[in-house]
mmCIF file of C-alpha atoms in Angstrom:
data_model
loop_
_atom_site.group_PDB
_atom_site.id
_atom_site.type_symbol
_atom_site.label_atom_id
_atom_site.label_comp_id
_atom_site.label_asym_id
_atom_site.label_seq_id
_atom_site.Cartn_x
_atom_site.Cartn_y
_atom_site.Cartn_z
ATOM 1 C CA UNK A 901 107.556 163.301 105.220
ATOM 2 C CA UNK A 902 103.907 164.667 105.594
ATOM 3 C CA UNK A 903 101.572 164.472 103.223
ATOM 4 C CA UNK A 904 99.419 167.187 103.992
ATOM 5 C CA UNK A 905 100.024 170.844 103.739
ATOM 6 C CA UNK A 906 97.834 171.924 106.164
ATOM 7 C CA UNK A 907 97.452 171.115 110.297
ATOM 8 C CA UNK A 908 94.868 168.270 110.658
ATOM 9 C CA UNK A 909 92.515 170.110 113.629
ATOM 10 C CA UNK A 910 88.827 168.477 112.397
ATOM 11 C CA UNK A 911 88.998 165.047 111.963
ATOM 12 C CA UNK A 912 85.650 163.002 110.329
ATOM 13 C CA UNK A 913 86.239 159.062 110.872
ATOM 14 C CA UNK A 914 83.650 156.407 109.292
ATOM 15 C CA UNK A 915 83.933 152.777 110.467
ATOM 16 C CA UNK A 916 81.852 150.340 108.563
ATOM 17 C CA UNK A 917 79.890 147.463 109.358
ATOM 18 C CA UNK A 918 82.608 144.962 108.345
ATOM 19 C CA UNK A 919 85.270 146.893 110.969
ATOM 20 C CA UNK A 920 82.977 147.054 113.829
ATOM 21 C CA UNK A 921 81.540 142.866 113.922
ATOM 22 C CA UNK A 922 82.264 139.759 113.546
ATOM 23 C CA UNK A 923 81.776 137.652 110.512
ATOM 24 C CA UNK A 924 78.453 136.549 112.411
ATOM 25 C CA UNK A 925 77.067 139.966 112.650
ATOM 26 C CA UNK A 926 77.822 140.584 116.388
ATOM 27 C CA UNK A 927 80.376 143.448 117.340
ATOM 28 C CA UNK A 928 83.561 142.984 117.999
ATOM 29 C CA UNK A 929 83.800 144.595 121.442
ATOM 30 C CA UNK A 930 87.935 144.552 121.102
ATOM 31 C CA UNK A 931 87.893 146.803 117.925
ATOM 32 C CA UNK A 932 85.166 149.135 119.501
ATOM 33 C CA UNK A 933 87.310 149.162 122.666
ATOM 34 C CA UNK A 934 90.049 150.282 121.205
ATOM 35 C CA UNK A 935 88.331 152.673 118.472
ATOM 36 C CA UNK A 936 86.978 154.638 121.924
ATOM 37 C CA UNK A 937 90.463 154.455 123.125
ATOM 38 C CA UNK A 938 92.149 155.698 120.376
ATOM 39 C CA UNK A 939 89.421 158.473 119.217
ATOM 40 C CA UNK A 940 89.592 159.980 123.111
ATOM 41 C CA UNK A 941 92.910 159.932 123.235
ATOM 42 C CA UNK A 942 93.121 161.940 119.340
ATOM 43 C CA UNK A 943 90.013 164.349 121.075
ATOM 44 C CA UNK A 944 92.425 164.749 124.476
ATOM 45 C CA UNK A 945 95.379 165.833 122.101
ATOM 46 C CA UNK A 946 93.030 168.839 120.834
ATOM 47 C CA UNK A 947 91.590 167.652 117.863
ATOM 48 C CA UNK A 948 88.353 167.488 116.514
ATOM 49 C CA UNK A 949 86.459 164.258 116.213
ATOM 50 C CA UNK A 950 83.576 163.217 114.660
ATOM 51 C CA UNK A 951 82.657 159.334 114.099
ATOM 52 C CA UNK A 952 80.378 158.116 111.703
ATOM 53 C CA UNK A 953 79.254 154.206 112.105
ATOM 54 C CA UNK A 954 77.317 151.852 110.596
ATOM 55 C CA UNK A 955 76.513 148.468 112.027
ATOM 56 C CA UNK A 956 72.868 149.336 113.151
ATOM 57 C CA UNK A 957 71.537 147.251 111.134
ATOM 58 C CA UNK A 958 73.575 144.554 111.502
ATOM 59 C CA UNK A 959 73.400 144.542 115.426
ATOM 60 C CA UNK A 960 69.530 144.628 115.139
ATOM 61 C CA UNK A 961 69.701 141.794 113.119
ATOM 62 C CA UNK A 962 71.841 139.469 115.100
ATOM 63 C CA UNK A 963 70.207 140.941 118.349
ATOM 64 C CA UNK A 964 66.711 139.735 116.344
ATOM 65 C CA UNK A 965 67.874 136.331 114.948
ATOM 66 C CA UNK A 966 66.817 137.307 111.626
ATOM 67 C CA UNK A 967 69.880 136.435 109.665
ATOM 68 C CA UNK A 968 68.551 134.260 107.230
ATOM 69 C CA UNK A 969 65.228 135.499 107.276
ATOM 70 C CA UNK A 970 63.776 136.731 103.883
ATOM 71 C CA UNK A 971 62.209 140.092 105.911
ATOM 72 C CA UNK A 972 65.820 141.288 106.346
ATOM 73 C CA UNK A 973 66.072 141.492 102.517
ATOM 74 C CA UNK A 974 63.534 144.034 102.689
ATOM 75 C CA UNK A 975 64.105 147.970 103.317
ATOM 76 C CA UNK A 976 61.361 147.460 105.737
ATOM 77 C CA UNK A 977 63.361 144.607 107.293
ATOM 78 C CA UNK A 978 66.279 146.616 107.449
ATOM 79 C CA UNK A 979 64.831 149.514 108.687
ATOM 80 C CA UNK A 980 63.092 147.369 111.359
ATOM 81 C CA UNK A 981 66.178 146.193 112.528
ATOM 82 C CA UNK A 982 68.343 149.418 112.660
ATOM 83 C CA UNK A 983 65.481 150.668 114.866
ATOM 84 C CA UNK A 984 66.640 147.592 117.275
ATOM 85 C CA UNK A 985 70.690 148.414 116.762
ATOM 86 C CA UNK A 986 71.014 152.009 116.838
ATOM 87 C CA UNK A 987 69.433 151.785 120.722
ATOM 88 C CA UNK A 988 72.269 148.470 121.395
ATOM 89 C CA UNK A 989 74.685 150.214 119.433
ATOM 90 C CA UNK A 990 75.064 153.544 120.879
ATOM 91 C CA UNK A 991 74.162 152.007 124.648
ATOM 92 C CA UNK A 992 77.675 150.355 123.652
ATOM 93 C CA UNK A 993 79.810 153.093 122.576
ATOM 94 C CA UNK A 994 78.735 154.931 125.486
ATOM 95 C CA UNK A 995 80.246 152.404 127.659
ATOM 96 C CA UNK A 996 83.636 152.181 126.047
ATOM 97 C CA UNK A 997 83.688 156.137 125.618
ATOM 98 C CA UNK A 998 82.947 156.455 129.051
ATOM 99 C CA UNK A 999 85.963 154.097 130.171
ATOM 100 C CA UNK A 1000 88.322 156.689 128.629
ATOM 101 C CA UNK A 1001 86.461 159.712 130.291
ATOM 102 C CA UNK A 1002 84.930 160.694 126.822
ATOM 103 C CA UNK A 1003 81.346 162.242 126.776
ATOM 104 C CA UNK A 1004 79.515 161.404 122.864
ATOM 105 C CA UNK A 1005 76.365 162.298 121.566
ATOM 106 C CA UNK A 1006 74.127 160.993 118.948
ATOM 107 C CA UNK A 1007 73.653 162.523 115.501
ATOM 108 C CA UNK A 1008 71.240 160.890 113.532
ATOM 109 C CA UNK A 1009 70.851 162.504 109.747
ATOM 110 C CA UNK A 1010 68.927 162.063 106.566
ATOM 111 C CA UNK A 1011 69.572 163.218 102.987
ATOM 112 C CA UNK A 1012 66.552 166.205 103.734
ATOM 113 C CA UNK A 1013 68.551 167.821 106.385
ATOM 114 C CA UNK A 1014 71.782 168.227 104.377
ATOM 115 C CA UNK A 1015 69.799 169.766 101.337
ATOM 116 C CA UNK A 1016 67.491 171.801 103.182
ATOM 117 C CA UNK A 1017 69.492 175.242 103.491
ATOM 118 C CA UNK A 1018 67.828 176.072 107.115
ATOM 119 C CA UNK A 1019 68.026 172.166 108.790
ATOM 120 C CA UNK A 1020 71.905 172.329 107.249
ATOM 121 C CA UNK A 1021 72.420 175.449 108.957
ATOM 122 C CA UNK A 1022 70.927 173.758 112.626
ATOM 123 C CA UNK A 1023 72.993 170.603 111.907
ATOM 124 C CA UNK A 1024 76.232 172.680 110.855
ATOM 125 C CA UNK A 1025 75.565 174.754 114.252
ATOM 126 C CA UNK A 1026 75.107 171.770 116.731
ATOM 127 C CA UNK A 1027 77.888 170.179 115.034
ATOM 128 C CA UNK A 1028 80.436 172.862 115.859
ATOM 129 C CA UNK A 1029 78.979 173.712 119.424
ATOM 130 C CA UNK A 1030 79.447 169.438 120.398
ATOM 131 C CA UNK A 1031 83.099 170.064 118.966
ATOM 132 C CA UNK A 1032 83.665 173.083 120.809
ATOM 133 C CA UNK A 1033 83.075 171.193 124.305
ATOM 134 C CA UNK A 1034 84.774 168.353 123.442
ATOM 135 C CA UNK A 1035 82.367 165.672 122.617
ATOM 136 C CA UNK A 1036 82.420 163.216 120.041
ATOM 137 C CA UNK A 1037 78.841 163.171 117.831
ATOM 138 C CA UNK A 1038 78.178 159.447 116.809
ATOM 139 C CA UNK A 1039 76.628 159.988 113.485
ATOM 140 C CA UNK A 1040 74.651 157.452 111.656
ATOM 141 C CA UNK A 1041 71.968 157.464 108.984
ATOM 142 C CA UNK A 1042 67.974 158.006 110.455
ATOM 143 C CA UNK A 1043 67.688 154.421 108.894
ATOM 144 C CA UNK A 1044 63.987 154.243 110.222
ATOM 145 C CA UNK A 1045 62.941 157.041 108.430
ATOM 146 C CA UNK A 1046 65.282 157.252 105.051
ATOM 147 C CA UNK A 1047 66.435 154.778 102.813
ATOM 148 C CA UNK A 1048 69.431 156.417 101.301
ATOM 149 C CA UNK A 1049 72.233 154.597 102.815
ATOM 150 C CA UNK A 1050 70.378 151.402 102.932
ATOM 151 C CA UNK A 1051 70.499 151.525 99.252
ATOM 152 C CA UNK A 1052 73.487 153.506 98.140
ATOM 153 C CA UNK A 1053 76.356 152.714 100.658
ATOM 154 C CA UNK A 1054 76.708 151.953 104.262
ATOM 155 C CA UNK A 1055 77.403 155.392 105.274
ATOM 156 C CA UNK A 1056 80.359 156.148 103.011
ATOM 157 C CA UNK A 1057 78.565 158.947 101.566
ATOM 158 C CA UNK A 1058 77.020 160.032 104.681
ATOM 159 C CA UNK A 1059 80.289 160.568 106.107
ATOM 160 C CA UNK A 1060 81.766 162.958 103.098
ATOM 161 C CA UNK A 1061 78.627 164.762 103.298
ATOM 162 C CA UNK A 1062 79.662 165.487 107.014
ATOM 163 C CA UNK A 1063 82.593 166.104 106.534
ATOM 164 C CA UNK A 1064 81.583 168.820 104.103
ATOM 165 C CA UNK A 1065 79.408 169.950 106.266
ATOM 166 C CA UNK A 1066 81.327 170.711 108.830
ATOM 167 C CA UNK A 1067 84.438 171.967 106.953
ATOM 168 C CA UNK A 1068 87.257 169.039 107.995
ATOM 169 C CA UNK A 1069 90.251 168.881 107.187
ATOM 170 C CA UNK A 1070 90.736 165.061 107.067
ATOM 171 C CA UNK A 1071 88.053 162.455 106.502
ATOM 172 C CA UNK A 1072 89.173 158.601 106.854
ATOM 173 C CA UNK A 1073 87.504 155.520 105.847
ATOM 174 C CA UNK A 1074 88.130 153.057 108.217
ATOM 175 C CA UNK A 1075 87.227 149.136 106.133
ATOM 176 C CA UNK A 1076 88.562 145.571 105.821
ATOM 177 C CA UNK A 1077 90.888 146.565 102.958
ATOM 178 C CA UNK A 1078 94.174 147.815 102.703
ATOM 179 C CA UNK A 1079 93.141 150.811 100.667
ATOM 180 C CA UNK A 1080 92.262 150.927 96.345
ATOM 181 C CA UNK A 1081 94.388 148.419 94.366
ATOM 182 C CA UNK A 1082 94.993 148.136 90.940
ATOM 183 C CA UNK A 1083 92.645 144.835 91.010
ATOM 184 C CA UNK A 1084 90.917 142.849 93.533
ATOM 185 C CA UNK A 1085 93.727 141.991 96.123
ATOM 186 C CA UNK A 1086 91.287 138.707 97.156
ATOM 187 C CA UNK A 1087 91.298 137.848 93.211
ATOM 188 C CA UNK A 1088 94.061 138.913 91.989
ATOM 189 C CA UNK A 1089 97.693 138.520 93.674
ATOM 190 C CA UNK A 1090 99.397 140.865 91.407
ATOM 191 C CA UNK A 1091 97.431 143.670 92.840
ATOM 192 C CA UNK A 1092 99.188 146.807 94.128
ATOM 193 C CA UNK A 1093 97.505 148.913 96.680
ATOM 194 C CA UNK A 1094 97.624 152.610 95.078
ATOM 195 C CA UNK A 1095 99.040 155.452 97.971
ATOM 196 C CA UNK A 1096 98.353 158.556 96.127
ATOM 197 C CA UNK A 1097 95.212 160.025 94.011
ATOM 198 C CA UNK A 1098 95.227 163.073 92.715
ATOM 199 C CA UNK A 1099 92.812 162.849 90.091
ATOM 200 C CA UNK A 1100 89.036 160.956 90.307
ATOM 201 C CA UNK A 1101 88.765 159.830 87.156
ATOM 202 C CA UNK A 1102 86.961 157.147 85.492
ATOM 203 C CA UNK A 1103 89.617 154.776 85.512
ATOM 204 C CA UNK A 1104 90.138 155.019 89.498
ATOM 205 C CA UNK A 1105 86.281 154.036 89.358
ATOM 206 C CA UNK A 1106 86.178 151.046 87.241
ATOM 207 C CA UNK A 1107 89.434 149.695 89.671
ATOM 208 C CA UNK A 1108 86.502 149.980 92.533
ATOM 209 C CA UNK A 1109 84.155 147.016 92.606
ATOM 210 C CA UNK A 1110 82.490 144.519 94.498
ATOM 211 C CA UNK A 1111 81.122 144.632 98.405
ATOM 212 C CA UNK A 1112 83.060 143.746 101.500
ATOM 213 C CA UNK A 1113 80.622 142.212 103.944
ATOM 214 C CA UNK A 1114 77.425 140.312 103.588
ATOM 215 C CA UNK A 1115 76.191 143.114 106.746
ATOM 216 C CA UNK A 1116 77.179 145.900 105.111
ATOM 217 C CA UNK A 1117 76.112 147.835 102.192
ATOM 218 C CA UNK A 1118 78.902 149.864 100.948
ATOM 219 C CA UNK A 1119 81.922 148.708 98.825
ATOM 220 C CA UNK A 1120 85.029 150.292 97.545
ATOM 221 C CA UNK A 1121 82.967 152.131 94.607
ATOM 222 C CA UNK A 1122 81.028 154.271 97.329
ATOM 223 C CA UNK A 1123 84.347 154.879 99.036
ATOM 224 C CA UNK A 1124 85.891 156.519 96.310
ATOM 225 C CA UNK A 1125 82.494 158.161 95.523
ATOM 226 C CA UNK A 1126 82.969 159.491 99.004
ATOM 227 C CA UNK A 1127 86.286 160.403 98.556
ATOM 228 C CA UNK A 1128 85.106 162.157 95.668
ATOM 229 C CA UNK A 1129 82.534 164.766 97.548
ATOM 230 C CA UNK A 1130 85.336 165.424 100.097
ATOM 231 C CA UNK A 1131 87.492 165.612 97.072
ATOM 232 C CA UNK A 1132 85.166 168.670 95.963
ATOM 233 C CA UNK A 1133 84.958 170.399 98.795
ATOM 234 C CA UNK A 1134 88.738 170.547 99.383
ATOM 235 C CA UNK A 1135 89.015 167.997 101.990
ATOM 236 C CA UNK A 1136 91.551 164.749 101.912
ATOM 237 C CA UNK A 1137 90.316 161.563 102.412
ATOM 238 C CA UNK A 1138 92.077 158.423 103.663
ATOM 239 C CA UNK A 1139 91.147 154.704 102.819
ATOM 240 C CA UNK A 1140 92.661 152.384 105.225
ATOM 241 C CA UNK A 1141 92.270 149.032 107.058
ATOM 242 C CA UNK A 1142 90.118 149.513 110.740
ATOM 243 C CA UNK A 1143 91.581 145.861 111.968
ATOM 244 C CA UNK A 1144 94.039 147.954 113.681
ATOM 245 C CA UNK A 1145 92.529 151.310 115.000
ATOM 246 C CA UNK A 1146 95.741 152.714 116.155
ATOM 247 C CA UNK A 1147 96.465 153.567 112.199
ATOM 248 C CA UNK A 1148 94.855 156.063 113.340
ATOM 249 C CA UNK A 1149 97.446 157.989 114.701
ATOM 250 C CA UNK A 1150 99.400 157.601 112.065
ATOM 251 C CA UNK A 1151 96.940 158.677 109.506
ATOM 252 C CA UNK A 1152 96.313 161.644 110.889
ATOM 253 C CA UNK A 1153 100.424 162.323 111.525
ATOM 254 C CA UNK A 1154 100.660 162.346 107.487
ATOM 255 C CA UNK A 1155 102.724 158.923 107.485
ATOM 256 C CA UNK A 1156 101.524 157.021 103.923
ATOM 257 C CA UNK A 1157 99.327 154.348 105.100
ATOM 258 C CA UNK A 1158 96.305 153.382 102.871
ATOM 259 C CA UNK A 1159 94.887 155.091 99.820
ATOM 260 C CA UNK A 1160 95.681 158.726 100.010
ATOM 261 C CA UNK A 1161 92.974 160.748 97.735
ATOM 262 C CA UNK A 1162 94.602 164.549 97.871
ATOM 263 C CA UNK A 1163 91.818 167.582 96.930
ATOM 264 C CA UNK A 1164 93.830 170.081 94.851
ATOM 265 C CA UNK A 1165 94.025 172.638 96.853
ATOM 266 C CA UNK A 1166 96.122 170.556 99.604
ATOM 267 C CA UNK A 1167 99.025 169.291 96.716
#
């Protein structure tokens, strides 16, 4: 049965830092390989595709050696060395994109551009002519310039914000979890992964804690915060687990797979 009463056509997918490397901070060429794959193949069936990634700054700092150094504590650290992985990182998913005869571009937003009426306008416009030639925009954070996502959350809210943007119909959170449980499933084996939100509440954001990935900067609460701005602008949003990128498919074919958070206009 589907769970969505609408055709998915504009599809937003964010894979974080924890999906995309290795416990050592290098990338997991595998997953990537088969994230191109399976994103091509979704943009060949006539969808819509836009991917948001993290990982920058976790490729600069591997690429760097810097791992244990006390500058990558620092914004400036971090910044420094998403300068250094954005350039690796999008060199990268050119090369698998381009195995699959898939053209991407780069996107790279901050906060300003999303609030500012006239820059929104130019990124809502560029947005929809990419889509309408059948590229996929690789969108990621201006980490060099803003600090937002550095701070707050690994690009989980820079992906709802796109997705608002741009007027999806689906946005999925690709992570190293199965989805929100009713307790920490690493804690706790009595926890039950939750399929279906309706309501984001204060309870469904107490039951999201704690960080994924020493690389990353996101954990489940931003997800759910996330899910939340999609949630307000009428747009579903899927939690899954990225091990596997071919969920994918799946996802977007309405079987229940993850943490299904449903906006009320789409019950």
């Amino acid at each position: 049965m589907k769970k969505y009463s609408k055709d998915i056509n504009r599809v937003v997918v964010k894979i974080g830092t924890s999906t995309l490397t290795y416990s050592s901070g290098k990338l997991n060429f595998e997953r990537i390989d088969k994230i191109a794959r399976v994103l091509s193949d979704i943009n060949n069936q006539g969808k819509q595709v836009i991917l948001v990634t993290s990982a920058a700054i976790g490729v600069g700092v591997a690429k760097l050696g810097i791992r244990d150094s006390e500058i990558i504590k620092t914004v400036q650290g971090k910044q420094a060395a998403a300068s250094v992985g954005q350039a690796m990182l999008m060199k990268i998913y050119q090369r698998f994109f381009n195995d699959y005869n898939q053209i991407v571009s780069q996107v790279l937003l901050t906060r300003y551009v999303t609030e500012n009426e006239q820059t929104k306008v130019n990124a809502q416009n560029t947005f929809n002519a990419l889509l309408e030639m059948g590229v996929i925009p690789i969108v990621n954070e201006n980490d060099t310039i803003a600090i937002d996502e550095i701070v707050f959350g690994d690009n989980d809210t820079l992906s709802a914000t796109v997705a608002s943007l741009v007027d999806a119909d689906l946005l999925i959170l690709l992570t190293d979890i199965d989805g929100l449980y009713t307790g920490d499933p690493r804690k706790n084996p009595d926890a039950k992964l939750i399929p279906r939100i309706e309501d984001i509440g204060k309870d469904i954001e107490k039951l999201a804690s704690g960080t994924s990935s020493t690389l990353g900067t996101g954990g489940m609460i931003t997800k759910v915060k996330a899910a939340e701005i999609a949630y307000e602008s009428g747009i579903d949003t899927v939690i899954a687990n990225g091990s596997d990128p071919s969920i994918m498919y799946g996802i977007i074919n309405g079987e229940e797979i993850g943490t299904h958070f449903v906006a009320p206009q789409n019950r």
